[in-house]
PDB file of C-alpha atoms in Angstrom:
ATOM      1  CA  MET A 193     -54.059 -63.429 -22.529  1.00 51.00           C
ATOM      2  CA  PRO A 194     -54.209 -67.130 -21.535  1.00 65.00           C
ATOM      3  CA  ILE A 195     -50.596 -66.916 -20.281  1.00 68.00           C
ATOM      4  CA  PRO A 196     -50.002 -64.361 -17.503  1.00 71.00           C
ATOM      5  CA  VAL A 197     -47.594 -61.552 -18.287  1.00 67.00           C
ATOM      6  CA  SER A 198     -45.588 -62.398 -15.180  1.00 72.00           C
ATOM      7  CA  ALA A 199     -44.951 -65.924 -16.520  1.00 77.00           C
ATOM      8  CA  ILE A 200     -43.726 -64.560 -19.868  1.00 77.00           C
ATOM      9  CA  VAL A 201     -41.478 -61.999 -18.173  1.00 77.00           C
ATOM     10  CA  ALA A 202     -40.115 -64.649 -15.786  1.00 80.00           C
ATOM     11  CA  SER A 203     -39.267 -67.014 -18.653  1.00 81.00           C
ATOM     12  CA  ARG A 204     -37.421 -64.233 -20.491  1.00 81.00           C
ATOM     13  CA  LEU A 205     -35.574 -63.223 -17.329  1.00 84.00           C
ATOM     14  CA  VAL A 206     -34.373 -66.789 -16.758  1.00 87.00           C
ATOM     15  CA  SER A 207     -32.613 -66.830 -20.132  1.00 86.00           C
ATOM     16  CA  VAL A 208     -31.115 -63.360 -19.499  1.00 85.00           C
ATOM     17  CA  TYR A 209     -29.954 -64.478 -16.047  1.00 87.00           C
ATOM     18  CA  ILE A 210     -28.277 -67.632 -17.369  1.00 89.00           C
ATOM     19  CA  MET A 211     -26.394 -65.641 -20.020  1.00 86.00           C
ATOM     20  CA  GLY A 212     -25.313 -63.039 -17.468  1.00 84.00           C
ATOM     21  CA  LEU A 213     -24.247 -65.752 -15.021  1.00 87.00           C
ATOM     22  CA  MET A 214     -22.112 -67.432 -17.679  1.00 87.00           C
ATOM     23  CA  TYR A 215     -20.240 -64.233 -18.511  1.00 84.00           C
ATOM     24  CA  SER A 216     -19.867 -62.960 -14.926  1.00 84.00           C
ATOM     25  CA  ALA A 217     -18.851 -66.364 -13.540  1.00 86.00           C
ATOM     26  CA  VAL A 218     -15.953 -66.531 -16.021  1.00 86.00           C
ATOM     27  CA  VAL A 219     -14.563 -63.397 -14.349  1.00 84.00           C
ATOM     28  CA  ILE A 220     -15.514 -63.722 -10.682  1.00 85.00           C
ATOM     29  CA  ILE A 221     -14.932 -67.435 -10.000  1.00 86.00           C
ATOM     30  CA  PRO A 222     -11.209 -67.461 -10.998  1.00 87.00           C
ATOM     31  CA  ALA A 223     -10.690 -64.278  -8.940  1.00 84.00           C
ATOM     32  CA  TRP A 224     -12.481 -65.922  -5.998  1.00 85.00           C
ATOM     33  CA  ILE A 225     -10.301 -69.050  -6.264  1.00 87.00           C
ATOM     34  CA  VAL A 226      -7.091 -66.983  -6.403  1.00 86.00           C
ATOM     35  CA  TYR A 227      -8.232 -65.003  -3.357  1.00 84.00           C
ATOM     36  CA  MET A 228      -8.902 -68.176  -1.350  1.00 85.00           C
ATOM     37  CA  VAL A 229      -5.543 -69.660  -2.351  1.00 86.00           C
ATOM     38  CA  THR A 230      -3.819 -66.435  -1.252  1.00 85.00           C
ATOM     39  CA  ALA A 231      -5.814 -65.634   1.900  1.00 82.00           C
ATOM     40  CA  GLY A 232      -6.699 -69.173   2.915  1.00 83.00           C
ATOM     41  CA  VAL A 233     -10.009 -71.017   2.759  1.00 82.00           C
ATOM     42  CA  ASN A 234     -12.505 -70.462   5.556  1.00 85.00           C
ATOM     43  CA  ILE A 235     -16.272 -70.450   6.005  1.00 86.00           C
ATOM     44  CA  LYS A 236     -16.554 -66.655   5.636  1.00 84.00           C
ATOM     45  CA  ASN A 237     -14.823 -66.247   2.291  1.00 82.00           C
ATOM     46  CA  LEU A 238     -16.291 -69.530   0.997  1.00 86.00           C
ATOM     47  CA  PHE A 239     -19.891 -68.377   1.488  1.00 88.00           C
ATOM     48  CA  GLY A 240     -18.919 -64.780   0.721  1.00 86.00           C
ATOM     49  CA  GLY A 241     -17.658 -65.760  -2.731  1.00 86.00           C
ATOM     50  CA  MET A 242     -20.831 -67.722  -3.464  1.00 89.00           C
ATOM     51  CA  ILE A 243     -23.047 -64.810  -2.393  1.00 89.00           C
ATOM     52  CA  LEU A 244     -20.900 -62.347  -4.370  1.00 88.00           C
ATOM     53  CA  THR A 245     -21.262 -64.480  -7.516  1.00 88.00           C
ATOM     54  CA  LEU A 246     -25.043 -64.571  -6.993  1.00 89.00           C
ATOM     55  CA  LEU A 247     -25.236 -60.811  -6.405  1.00 89.00           C
ATOM     56  CA  ILE A 248     -23.152 -59.993  -9.479  1.00 88.00           C
ATOM     57  CA  SER A 249     -25.231 -62.246 -11.727  1.00 89.00           C
ATOM     58  CA  VAL A 250     -28.535 -60.760 -10.495  1.00 90.00           C
ATOM     59  CA  PHE A 251     -27.155 -57.228 -10.787  1.00 88.00           C
ATOM     60  CA  VAL A 252     -25.934 -57.902 -14.346  1.00 87.00           C
ATOM     61  CA  MET A 253     -29.377 -59.245 -15.278  1.00 88.00           C
ATOM     62  CA  THR A 254     -31.059 -56.175 -13.761  1.00 89.00           C
ATOM     63  CA  LEU A 255     -28.812 -53.758 -15.652  1.00 86.00           C
ATOM     64  CA  SER A 256     -29.273 -55.720 -18.894  1.00 83.00           C
ATOM     65  CA  CYS A 257     -33.050 -55.593 -18.563  1.00 83.00           C
ATOM     66  CA  LEU A 258     -33.074 -51.884 -17.710  1.00 83.00           C
ATOM     67  CA  LEU A 259     -30.831 -51.127 -20.693  1.00 80.00           C
ATOM     68  CA  GLY A 260     -33.061 -53.228 -22.941  1.00 78.00           C
ATOM     69  CA  TYR A 261     -36.125 -51.392 -21.630  1.00 79.00           C
ATOM     70  CA  VAL A 262     -34.574 -47.987 -22.360  1.00 77.00           C
ATOM     71  CA  VAL A 263     -33.505 -49.073 -25.859  1.00 73.00           C
ATOM     72  CA  ALA A 264     -36.985 -50.461 -26.589  1.00 73.00           C
ATOM     73  CA  LYS A 265     -38.715 -47.278 -25.420  1.00 73.00           C
ATOM     74  CA  VAL A 266     -36.334 -45.032 -27.363  1.00 71.00           C
ATOM     75  CA  SER A 267     -36.556 -47.130 -30.543  1.00 69.00           C
ATOM     76  CA  LEU A 268     -40.358 -46.711 -30.572  1.00 67.00           C
ATOM     77  CA  LYS A 269     -39.860 -42.966 -31.007  1.00 68.00           C
ATOM     78  CA  LEU A 270     -37.251 -43.146 -33.750  1.00 64.00           C
ATOM     79  CA  LYS A 271     -37.186 -43.564 -37.488  1.00 62.00           C
ATOM     80  CA  HIS A 272     -34.274 -45.209 -39.290  1.00 61.00           C
ATOM     81  CA  LYS A 273     -33.741 -47.699 -36.456  1.00 62.00           C
ATOM     82  CA  SER A 274     -31.221 -49.818 -38.383  1.00 67.00           C
ATOM     83  CA  MET A 275     -28.908 -46.850 -39.018  1.00 70.00           C
ATOM     84  CA  ILE A 276     -29.060 -45.777 -35.363  1.00 69.00           C
ATOM     85  CA  THR A 277     -28.400 -49.367 -34.259  1.00 69.00           C
ATOM     86  CA  VAL A 278     -25.310 -49.523 -36.474  1.00 72.00           C
ATOM     87  CA  LEU A 279     -24.008 -46.175 -35.161  1.00 77.00           C
ATOM     88  CA  VAL A 280     -24.565 -47.136 -31.512  1.00 74.00           C
ATOM     89  CA  SER A 281     -22.890 -50.510 -32.122  1.00 74.00           C
ATOM     90  CA  LEU A 282     -19.859 -48.832 -33.707  1.00 81.00           C
ATOM     91  CA  ILE A 283     -19.569 -46.392 -30.793  1.00 85.00           C
ATOM     92  CA  PHE A 284     -19.816 -49.252 -28.303  1.00 78.00           C
ATOM     93  CA  ILE A 285     -17.199 -51.342 -30.142  1.00 82.00           C
ATOM     94  CA  GLY A 286     -14.876 -48.318 -30.345  1.00 85.00           C
ATOM     95  CA  GLY A 287     -15.276 -47.693 -26.604  1.00 82.00           C
ATOM     96  CA  TYR A 288     -14.719 -51.358 -25.838  1.00 77.00           C
ATOM     97  CA  TYR A 289     -11.424 -51.498 -27.763  1.00 82.00           C
ATOM     98  CA  PHE A 290     -10.271 -48.224 -26.204  1.00 83.00           C
ATOM     99  CA  VAL A 291     -10.792 -49.674 -22.713  1.00 77.00           C
ATOM    100  CA  TYR A 292      -9.299 -53.016 -23.799  1.00 75.00           C
ATOM    101  CA  PHE A 293      -6.032 -51.440 -24.973  1.00 80.00           C
ATOM    102  CA  LYS A 294      -5.862 -49.211 -21.887  1.00 78.00           C
ATOM    103  CA  ALA A 295      -6.658 -52.060 -19.482  1.00 72.00           C
ATOM    104  CA  GLN A 296      -3.070 -53.188 -18.945  1.00 71.00           C
ATOM    105  CA  SER A 297      -1.838 -49.727 -17.946  1.00 78.00           C
ATOM    106  CA  MET A 298      -4.929 -49.209 -15.764  1.00 74.00           C
ATOM    107  CA  ILE A 299      -4.363 -52.514 -13.937  1.00 71.00           C
ATOM    108  CA  THR A 300      -0.663 -51.731 -13.461  1.00 76.00           C
ATOM    109  CA  ASP A 301      -1.506 -48.312 -12.035  1.00 75.00           C
ATOM    110  CA  LEU A 302      -4.135 -49.849  -9.745  1.00 69.00           C
ATOM    111  CA  LEU A 303      -1.728 -52.470  -8.361  1.00 66.00           C
ATOM    112  CA  THR A 304       1.016 -49.870  -7.887  1.00 74.00           C
ATOM    113  CA  ASN A 305      -1.253 -47.560  -5.875  1.00 74.00           C
ATOM    114  CA  LEU A 306      -3.495 -50.209  -4.315  1.00 67.00           C
ATOM    115  CA  VAL A 307      -3.554 -48.733  -0.806  1.00 71.00           C
ATOM    116  CA  VAL A 308      -4.284 -45.196  -2.059  1.00 74.00           C
ATOM    117  CA  TYR A 309      -7.135 -46.279  -4.326  1.00 72.00           C
ATOM    118  CA  GLY A 310      -8.505 -48.567  -1.604  1.00 72.00           C
ATOM    119  CA  ASP A 311      -8.724 -45.702   0.881  1.00 73.00           C
ATOM    120  CA  LYS A 312     -10.347 -43.431  -1.704  1.00 73.00           C
ATOM    121  CA  ILE A 313     -12.953 -46.037  -2.654  1.00 71.00           C
ATOM    122  CA  LYS A 314     -13.708 -46.812   0.985  1.00 70.00           C
ATOM    123  CA  GLY A 315     -14.163 -43.127   1.759  1.00 69.00           C
ATOM    124  CA  SER A 316     -15.961 -41.713  -1.293  1.00 72.00           C
ATOM    125  CA  ALA A 317     -17.496 -44.782  -2.962  1.00 74.00           C
ATOM    126  CA  TYR A 318     -18.546 -46.963  -0.040  1.00 76.00           C
ATOM    127  CA  LEU A 319     -20.996 -49.041  -2.093  1.00 78.00           C
ATOM    128  CA  LEU A 320     -18.170 -50.277  -4.308  1.00 78.00           C
ATOM    129  CA  PHE A 321     -16.126 -51.090  -1.225  1.00 79.00           C
ATOM    130  CA  ALA A 322     -19.110 -52.885   0.346  1.00 82.00           C
ATOM    131  CA  PHE A 323     -19.703 -54.825  -2.876  1.00 82.00           C
ATOM    132  CA  GLY A 324     -16.145 -56.156  -2.774  1.00 80.00           C
ATOM    133  CA  SER A 325     -16.356 -56.806   0.968  1.00 83.00           C
ATOM    134  CA  VAL A 326     -19.146 -59.329   0.364  1.00 85.00           C
ATOM    135  CA  GLY A 327     -16.536 -61.695  -1.080  1.00 83.00           C
ATOM    136  CA  VAL A 328     -14.545 -61.776   2.155  1.00 83.00           C
ATOM    137  CA  GLY A 329     -17.631 -62.585   4.219  1.00 83.00           C
ATOM    138  CA  ASP A 330     -18.351 -59.150   5.730  1.00 84.00           C
ATOM    139  CA  ALA A 331     -21.827 -59.600   7.256  1.00 86.00           C
ATOM    140  CA  LYS A 332     -22.745 -55.894   7.260  1.00 88.00           C
ATOM    141  CA  ALA A 333     -21.679 -55.382   3.647  1.00 86.00           C
ATOM    142  CA  THR A 334     -23.504 -58.572   2.619  1.00 89.00           C
ATOM    143  CA  LEU A 335     -26.796 -57.424   4.152  1.00 91.00           C
ATOM    144  CA  ILE A 336     -26.475 -53.946   2.588  1.00 89.00           C
ATOM    145  CA  MET A 337     -25.743 -55.315  -0.892  1.00 89.00           C
ATOM    146  CA  LEU A 338     -28.422 -58.020  -0.676  1.00 91.00           C
ATOM    147  CA  ALA A 339     -31.002 -55.353   0.186  1.00 92.00           C
ATOM    148  CA  LEU A 340     -29.768 -52.992  -2.550  1.00 91.00           C
ATOM    149  CA  VAL A 341     -29.709 -55.632  -5.293  1.00 90.00           C
ATOM    150  CA  ALA A 342     -33.121 -56.979  -4.199  1.00 92.00           C
ATOM    151  CA  VAL A 343     -34.697 -53.495  -4.319  1.00 93.00           C
ATOM    152  CA  THR A 344     -33.140 -52.789  -7.729  1.00 90.00           C
ATOM    153  CA  PHE A 345     -34.370 -56.135  -9.083  1.00 90.00           C
ATOM    154  CA  LEU A 346     -37.916 -55.610  -7.769  1.00 90.00           C
ATOM    155  CA  MET A 347     -38.055 -52.130  -9.316  1.00 89.00           C
ATOM    156  CA  MET A 348     -36.950 -53.558 -12.661  1.00 87.00           C
ATOM    157  CA  TRP A 349     -39.512 -56.395 -12.389  1.00 85.00           C
ATOM    158  CA  PHE A 350     -42.311 -53.940 -11.634  1.00 85.00           C
ATOM    159  CA  LEU A 351     -41.307 -51.643 -14.498  1.00 83.00           C
ATOM    160  CA  ILE A 352     -41.054 -54.405 -17.092  1.00 82.00           C
ATOM    161  CA  SER A 353     -44.210 -56.214 -15.930  1.00 78.00           C
ATOM    162  CA  LYS A 354     -46.268 -53.027 -16.208  1.00 78.00           C
ATOM    163  CA  SER A 355     -44.978 -52.044 -19.649  1.00 75.00           C
ATOM    164  CA  PHE A 356     -44.317 -55.451 -21.255  1.00 68.00           C
ATOM    165  CA  LEU A 357     -47.479 -55.647 -23.344  1.00 62.00           C
ATOM    166  CA  GLN A 358     -47.211 -52.023 -24.456  1.00 65.00           C
ATOM    167  CA  VAL A 359     -43.606 -52.430 -25.625  1.00 62.00           C
ATOM    168  CA  ALA A 360     -44.088 -55.907 -27.121  1.00 58.00           C
ATOM    169  CA  THR A 361     -47.185 -54.990 -29.169  1.00 60.00           C
ATOM    170  CA  SER A 362     -46.218 -51.454 -30.164  1.00 60.00           C
ATOM    171  CA  THR A 363     -45.436 -50.806 -33.821  1.00 56.00           C
ATOM    172  CA  GLY A 364     -43.345 -47.727 -33.126  1.00 52.00           C
ATOM    173  CA  LYS A 365     -43.422 -44.418 -34.908  1.00 53.00           C
ATOM    174  CA  VAL A 366     -44.798 -44.770 -38.428  1.00 53.00           C
ATOM    175  CA  SER A 367     -44.616 -41.924 -40.918  1.00 57.00           C
ATOM    176  CA  LYS A 368     -47.316 -41.449 -43.542  1.00 62.00           C
ATOM    177  CA  VAL A 369     -46.220 -42.069 -47.090  1.00 63.00           C
ATOM    178  CA  VAL A 370     -47.821 -40.100 -49.886  1.00 67.00           C
ATOM    179  CA  TYR A 371     -48.181 -42.082 -53.088  1.00 67.00           C
ATOM    180  CA  HIS A 372     -46.833 -40.428 -56.235  1.00 72.00           C
ATOM    181  CA  LYS A 373     -47.547 -41.953 -59.601  1.00 73.00           C
ATOM    182  CA  LYS A 374     -44.411 -42.641 -61.626  1.00 73.00           C
ATOM    183  CA  THR A 375     -43.320 -44.741 -64.554  1.00 74.00           C
ATOM    184  CA  MET A 376     -41.501 -47.952 -63.718  1.00 71.00           C
ATOM    185  CA  LYS A 377     -38.564 -49.078 -65.835  1.00 74.00           C
ATOM    186  CA  GLN A 378     -37.890 -52.778 -66.162  1.00 78.00           C
ATOM    187  CA  GLU A 379     -34.376 -53.788 -65.137  1.00 77.00           C
ATOM    188  CA  SER A 380     -32.398 -57.007 -65.383  1.00 83.00           C
ATOM    189  CA  VAL A 381     -32.540 -59.423 -62.459  1.00 84.00           C
ATOM    190  CA  THR A 382     -28.880 -58.787 -61.527  1.00 85.00           C
ATOM    191  CA  LYS A 383     -29.232 -55.006 -61.593  1.00 84.00           C
ATOM    192  CA  ALA A 384     -32.504 -55.070 -59.646  1.00 83.00           C
ATOM    193  CA  LEU A 385     -30.994 -57.361 -56.985  1.00 86.00           C
ATOM    194  CA  LEU A 386     -27.871 -55.187 -56.695  1.00 86.00           C
ATOM    195  CA  PHE A 387     -29.988 -52.036 -56.334  1.00 84.00           C
ATOM    196  CA  ARG A 388     -32.127 -53.677 -53.656  1.00 84.00           C
ATOM    197  CA  GLU A 389     -29.063 -54.775 -51.631  1.00 85.00           C
ATOM    198  CA  PHE A 390     -27.550 -51.284 -51.808  1.00 83.00           C
ATOM    199  CA  LYS A 391     -30.874 -49.875 -50.625  1.00 82.00           C
ATOM    200  CA  HIS A 392     -30.899 -52.289 -47.652  1.00 79.00           C
ATOM    201  CA  PHE A 393     -27.325 -51.359 -46.814  1.00 75.00           C
ATOM    202  CA  THR A 394     -28.000 -47.602 -46.753  1.00 72.00           C
TER     203      THR A 394
END
């Protein structure tokens, strides 16, 4: 190819990163501002919030790309892709609304038992605790999370770069169709169009 694969992958990743940054910044920047207003502005939490925003956006991009890679690889093995896409979308939307309607009670429970959950997360899920500690300027947590996100991103880059051409040019699983001779009946334009749309729908 006249254009290197790495250049194509990089251009696609830039657009994915910008979209992820837009969505994650809407959540993290207001929380960061509220934290600084509450705890006071200093150099540590100022730079910590900026680094946390960067880490979240890169991590979101990495997860998005890995999910897209898995979906692309799975879809190559499947027939009836449109039906499966609709079913997966419905399941995702159902899960989203379930979490959305439960969010208020979950947040209330979290705020009520903040100290208990904080101790549990710090003890049994240290990476989550370290991820949050980046925002307050914890140097150790920042170095750990920078290394972790960088390794995850490089693994994703290597995986996508190696398989980009294969996934992009693959036609997927194609079943052989046996031709059977049959008599065609002429239909009206309206009936033929309606039948075709019902066929697309199913």
